């Protein structure tokens, strides 16, 4: 028996022309690609905006206004990422036969082919990672060891960089494809096969449907439509809960009658019971919780403005404040509020929610709530405010 030669194997690998679906081709790829490019651009911009909330660059001062800004940017981030998934799959299907391209003869042809394939591999690997890790994050599953946020950010730069290179290289092809009609009337076609236009419409419809099925987690009137919403809004007091008191290890400490809020600035400390906080002038505001994982929901909060608490220790109303909590396990047990946000009268230590005493899973005895702030920083079970000198 003779072993197959390289030439035998090569003969068995399909060639681009062996794939017959006429719906494929640059006319389709360029159109789906344009939609995908728009989704990636929105996703990248809103994602960077979200990273700035964690590590704020020097040129940016976080503002409490517009109140709903973070809710919108993060909602768009999740919607554009979700919309990208069906588009990416259709785009890959439309270029799949090109995987079997043979390089042009000669060393130069080989080098060009290798470079092009390496750049596409970087683009594919990074976009796959972004969409997959983002989706797992939305469903609240972290099966990895690395920091989601830092890795998702670092790979985003690889993705956007390789995307820009890809668009740059393909620009002439994209221009020609977008400039000519999607169907060619002179093609002799099998009338039973789907047309390019059908595939394109299908891709857009699948993408729109994916958004519709998930957007109810931020858009109230879509709540009933959104079968895939991870947190449709069930939770005590009509608000979803990300981490329960049991999960954060605060079930007992939060109910301890000896609980006090400590407010410190330098060597001055004031200690207040919940009744003493309730005896202070209360404010009521409607503000959203906008979770980085995608869901958001407005609620009516009542409590004491942070700046009034700072006044008790003689601190400026626009000082930075570190908010600490009873939480002993896991992340997000504390957060920092910048002076601009502290100064806003709607930034409060909330004591009640939707007209009722704050539920323990929403942060009883007291939780932070501030306008235009990611949910992770709306610290629950607060027991200490430290004014940053
Ligand atoms: N102490 C503490 N506060 C916390 C968290 C936490 O894990 N620990 N989770 C945050 C996150 S991720 C969100 S989205 C909101 C959710 O608030 P809710 O459960 O009151 O709706 O609480 C925030 N506050
Ligand atoms: Mo969150």
XYZ file of C-alpha atoms and ligand atoms in Angstrom:
414
model
C 0.000 0.000 0.000
C 1.271 3.450 -0.924
C 1.113 6.289 1.565
C -0.752 9.331 0.219
C 1.540 12.043 -1.044
C 1.187 15.741 -0.265
C -0.260 16.167 -3.749
C -2.923 13.506 -3.012
C -3.952 15.264 0.172
C -3.977 18.628 -1.549
C -6.310 17.244 -4.198
C -8.792 16.181 -1.566
C -8.960 19.580 0.152
C -11.877 21.479 -1.386
C -11.299 24.567 -3.482
C -13.245 27.811 -3.103
C -15.141 27.026 -6.317
C -16.427 23.755 -4.880
C -18.800 25.719 -2.661
C -21.825 26.399 -4.729
C -24.122 28.660 -2.723
C -24.360 31.726 -4.932
C -25.564 33.807 -1.999
C -21.971 33.981 -0.846
C -19.640 36.626 -2.210
C -18.316 40.085 -1.497
C -21.698 41.726 -2.234
C -23.066 39.998 0.872
C -19.863 40.024 2.946
C -19.384 43.774 2.575
C -22.949 44.571 3.622
C -22.984 42.283 6.658
C -19.463 43.499 7.426
C -20.565 47.131 7.449
C -23.324 46.389 9.962
C -20.853 44.362 12.021
C -18.323 47.203 11.900
C -20.931 49.634 13.241
C -21.816 47.227 16.077
C -18.137 46.801 16.980
C -17.537 50.561 16.943
C -20.490 51.206 19.291
C -19.466 48.300 21.499
C -15.856 49.497 21.689
C -16.746 53.123 22.484
C -19.306 52.244 25.157
C -16.979 49.596 26.587
C -14.140 52.099 26.963
C -16.588 54.486 28.609
C -17.377 51.765 31.114
C -13.673 51.167 31.822
C -13.266 54.888 32.502
C -15.720 54.513 35.388
C -13.238 52.148 37.056
C -10.013 53.888 36.161
C -10.740 57.452 35.190
C -8.167 59.121 32.930
C -6.851 62.524 34.010
C -8.759 64.472 31.334
C -12.118 63.177 32.485
C -14.113 64.168 35.567
C -16.976 61.809 36.350
C -20.228 63.714 36.476
C -23.598 62.878 38.038
C -25.248 64.145 34.821
C -26.912 63.118 32.622
C -28.505 60.904 35.245
C -29.245 58.032 32.846
C -26.016 58.245 30.815
C -24.310 55.116 32.118
C -27.566 53.219 31.880
C -27.727 54.103 28.175
C -24.087 53.499 27.345
C -24.037 50.134 29.082
C -27.400 49.149 27.573
C -25.986 50.002 24.140
C -22.817 48.071 24.905
C -24.755 44.894 25.598
C -27.212 45.457 22.716
C -24.485 46.075 20.129
C -22.485 43.072 21.322
C -25.580 40.876 21.144
C -26.470 42.192 17.683
C -22.946 41.376 16.495
C -23.177 37.642 17.202
C -25.580 36.612 14.358
C -23.876 39.085 12.000
C -20.461 37.591 12.717
C -21.741 34.069 12.058
C -23.283 35.056 8.701
C -20.156 36.933 7.714
C -17.980 33.916 8.498
C -20.318 31.706 6.470
C -20.057 34.094 3.536
C -16.248 33.987 3.442
C -15.766 30.403 4.548
C -14.729 29.005 1.106
C -11.824 31.458 1.045
C -10.248 29.411 3.799
C -9.368 26.977 0.992
C -7.654 29.560 -1.217
C -4.300 28.364 -2.495
C -1.525 30.965 -2.277
C -0.227 32.423 -5.512
C 2.885 30.656 -6.808
C 6.257 31.718 -5.484
C 7.649 32.877 -2.166
C 6.007 36.291 -2.398
C 2.543 34.798 -2.808
C 3.150 32.595 0.199
C 4.305 35.494 2.393
C 1.264 37.599 1.436
C -1.052 34.675 2.153
C 0.547 33.979 5.541
C 0.352 37.650 6.557
C -3.263 37.965 5.520
C -4.212 34.773 7.329
C -2.352 35.831 10.481
C -4.199 39.163 10.545
C -7.543 37.430 10.053
C -6.679 34.923 12.779
C -5.963 37.816 15.191
C -9.246 39.479 14.239
C -11.252 36.272 14.568
C -9.644 35.138 17.791
C -10.076 38.486 19.485
C -13.667 39.115 18.333
C -14.659 35.598 19.351
C -13.114 36.121 22.738
C -14.870 39.477 23.183
C -18.330 38.179 22.277
C -17.962 34.936 24.220
C -16.514 36.464 27.390
C -19.075 39.296 27.237
C -21.957 36.845 26.915
C -20.716 34.760 29.843
C -20.415 37.940 31.865
C -24.013 38.919 31.078
C -25.257 35.587 32.346
C -23.100 36.062 35.427
C -20.843 33.072 34.877
C -17.120 33.592 35.424
C -15.461 30.252 34.646
C -11.979 31.762 34.374
C -9.137 32.723 36.682
C -8.187 36.031 35.092
C -9.737 39.435 35.766
C -12.678 39.709 33.382
C -12.540 43.467 33.191
C -8.822 43.831 32.479
C -8.728 40.994 29.964
C -11.912 42.115 28.206
C -10.350 45.568 27.888
C -6.910 44.387 26.699
C -8.350 42.060 24.046
C -10.715 44.853 22.929
C -7.647 46.785 21.777
C -6.407 43.779 19.803
C -9.867 43.387 18.255
C -10.305 47.025 17.293
C -6.701 47.270 16.059
C -6.989 44.220 13.827
C -10.407 45.427 12.653
C -8.976 48.765 11.538
C -6.159 46.969 9.683
C -8.663 44.572 8.099
C -10.925 47.396 6.891
C -7.898 49.308 5.610
C -6.663 46.332 3.593
C -10.101 45.470 2.220
C -11.266 49.027 1.530
C -11.031 48.787 -2.296
C -13.006 45.522 -2.280
C -15.564 46.922 0.181
C -16.042 50.070 -1.936
C -16.640 48.139 -5.126
C -18.986 45.680 -3.433
C -21.085 48.359 -1.748
C -21.188 50.402 -4.949
C -22.745 47.616 -7.018
C -26.165 45.970 -6.598
C -26.426 43.049 -4.234
C -27.855 40.719 -6.923
C -26.503 40.430 -10.451
C -29.427 40.095 -12.857
C -27.316 38.268 -15.443
C -26.370 35.430 -13.119
C -28.075 32.187 -14.071
C -29.577 31.173 -10.858
C -31.342 28.297 -9.281
C -34.679 29.871 -8.280
C -35.074 27.535 -5.295
C -31.809 28.672 -3.621
C -31.905 31.631 -1.228
C -30.790 34.895 -2.759
C -28.171 37.191 -1.253
C -30.906 39.601 -0.330
C -32.712 36.857 1.606
C -29.554 35.928 3.496
C -28.861 39.586 4.257
C -32.390 40.169 5.536
C -32.162 36.971 7.556
C -28.909 38.155 9.152
C -30.423 41.523 10.102
C -33.596 39.876 11.385
C -31.635 37.396 13.531
C -29.568 40.232 14.894
C -32.628 42.352 15.697
C -34.358 39.397 17.308
C -31.341 38.661 19.502
C -31.436 42.267 20.749
C -35.204 42.165 21.288
C -34.963 38.960 23.299
C -32.411 40.443 25.680
C -33.103 44.190 25.765
C -35.995 43.848 28.224
C -33.420 43.701 30.987
C -32.921 47.444 30.508
C -35.981 48.578 28.545
C -39.100 48.346 30.728
C -41.677 47.973 27.913
C -39.716 45.093 26.381
C -39.678 43.130 29.592
C -42.472 40.786 28.533
C -40.893 40.112 25.118
C -37.414 39.392 26.351
C -37.380 35.680 26.934
C -33.591 35.594 27.314
C -33.286 38.392 29.844
C -31.123 37.109 32.591
C -32.630 39.260 35.284
C -36.109 40.224 34.161
C -36.682 42.231 37.312
C -37.727 39.824 39.973
C -36.362 40.578 43.361
C -37.689 42.077 46.538
C -39.224 45.535 46.182
C -39.483 45.198 42.404
C -35.738 45.382 41.787
C -33.287 42.651 40.742
C -30.563 41.612 43.169
C -27.067 40.830 42.032
C -25.499 39.711 45.271
C -27.697 38.714 48.172
C -26.837 39.394 51.802
C -26.210 35.659 52.244
C -23.838 35.686 49.270
C -21.940 38.643 50.665
C -21.830 37.233 54.198
C -23.798 40.127 55.687
C -27.031 38.349 56.727
C -26.254 38.671 60.411
C -24.177 41.825 60.668
C -26.769 43.775 58.645
C -29.491 42.973 61.200
C -27.330 43.625 64.263
C -29.089 46.266 66.410
C -25.652 47.612 67.326
C -25.082 48.703 63.683
C -23.820 52.263 63.358
C -22.775 54.371 60.432
C -19.375 55.913 61.007
C -18.447 59.059 59.131
C -14.796 60.052 59.397
C -12.751 62.977 58.144
C -9.184 63.154 59.431
C -9.463 62.716 63.190
C -13.163 63.590 63.380
C -15.656 60.747 63.566
C -19.422 60.766 63.932
C -21.375 57.615 64.647
C -25.089 57.372 63.811
C -27.772 54.735 64.386
C -30.411 54.044 61.734
C -32.984 55.952 63.799
C -30.669 58.931 63.983
C -30.241 58.796 60.200
C -34.026 58.592 59.783
C -34.391 61.670 61.998
C -32.237 63.734 59.597
C -33.889 65.571 56.648
C -34.723 62.931 54.004
C -34.583 63.272 50.215
C -36.470 61.169 47.684
C -35.260 60.632 44.114
C -35.962 58.285 41.255
C -32.626 56.812 40.164
C -31.620 53.702 38.221
C -29.395 50.814 39.162
C -27.443 50.185 35.935
C -25.488 46.961 36.274
C -22.369 46.533 34.134
C -23.698 43.074 33.278
C -26.430 44.743 31.270
C -29.648 44.976 33.271
C -30.921 48.271 34.592
C -33.960 49.396 36.501
C -35.226 52.644 38.006
C -36.507 52.850 41.554
C -37.533 55.452 44.092
C -34.976 55.912 46.822
C -35.283 57.839 50.087
C -32.401 58.666 52.372
C -29.872 61.213 53.585
C -27.781 63.147 51.029
C -24.104 62.264 51.375
C -23.091 65.926 51.534
C -25.277 66.414 54.657
C -23.390 63.567 56.333
C -20.066 65.148 55.384
C -21.206 68.391 56.988
C -21.466 66.555 60.315
C -17.686 66.035 60.342
C -16.931 69.466 58.925
C -15.867 68.164 55.494
C -16.349 70.100 52.252
C -19.510 69.044 50.373
C -17.411 68.129 47.320
C -14.756 65.985 48.996
C -14.025 62.499 47.630
C -15.506 59.767 49.809
C -14.664 56.096 50.235
C -17.778 54.068 51.039
C -17.185 50.866 53.004
C -19.569 48.074 53.881
C -20.134 45.134 56.189
C -19.233 42.776 53.385
C -16.444 40.388 54.272
C -16.407 38.089 51.204
C -15.942 38.778 47.499
C -15.433 41.944 45.479
C -17.300 45.270 45.464
C -17.497 45.652 49.225
C -16.426 49.280 48.908
C -16.332 52.077 46.356
C -15.107 55.624 45.862
C -17.357 58.576 45.109
C -15.669 61.569 43.483
C -16.388 65.065 44.789
C -18.500 66.062 41.775
C -20.910 63.254 42.534
C -20.850 63.723 46.326
C -21.881 67.338 45.839
C -25.055 66.330 43.951
C -28.027 66.295 46.345
C -29.298 63.046 44.788
C -26.223 61.144 45.956
C -27.608 59.521 49.068
C -27.265 56.961 51.719
C -30.612 55.326 50.984
C -32.697 53.932 53.833
C -35.814 53.002 51.911
C -36.721 51.765 48.452
C -40.015 52.235 46.605
C -41.606 53.535 49.799
C -40.600 50.588 51.985
C -37.791 49.926 54.418
C -34.771 48.775 52.365
C -34.780 44.978 51.972
C -31.704 43.243 53.377
C -30.796 42.025 49.851
C -30.901 45.631 48.668
C -28.461 46.725 51.346
C -30.322 47.238 54.640
C -29.566 49.102 56.914
C -28.192 51.646 54.381
C -26.891 51.639 50.820
C -25.316 54.122 48.503
C -27.276 55.378 45.507
C -25.959 58.034 43.129
C -26.951 59.298 39.669
C -25.067 58.158 36.537
C -23.078 55.485 38.341
C -22.380 51.836 37.439
C -24.311 49.365 39.613
C -21.160 47.763 41.025
C -20.358 51.008 42.804
C -23.813 51.420 44.382
C -22.463 49.846 47.568
C -24.891 47.979 49.829
C -24.753 47.345 53.622
C -22.745 50.540 54.141
C -21.233 51.071 57.581
C -18.494 53.629 56.997
C -17.908 56.802 54.999
C -14.299 57.948 54.897
C -13.674 61.441 53.621
C -10.491 61.497 51.615
C -8.346 64.304 52.922
N -21.503 45.569 49.267
C -21.891 45.289 47.989
N -22.629 46.171 47.308
C -23.013 45.905 46.045
C -22.634 44.710 45.388
C -21.847 43.811 46.124
O -21.467 42.732 45.631
N -21.490 44.129 47.417
N -23.051 44.456 44.106
C -23.296 45.636 43.290
C -23.851 45.353 41.982
S -22.885 44.521 40.900
C -25.082 45.839 41.591
S -25.610 45.749 39.987
C -25.982 46.467 42.560
C -27.308 45.760 42.513
O -28.133 46.375 43.386
P -29.478 45.717 43.916
O -29.190 44.274 44.178
O -29.809 46.468 45.124
O -30.468 45.905 42.842
O -25.489 46.434 43.871
C -24.117 46.710 43.998
N -23.763 46.814 45.389
Mo -23.725 44.870 38.837
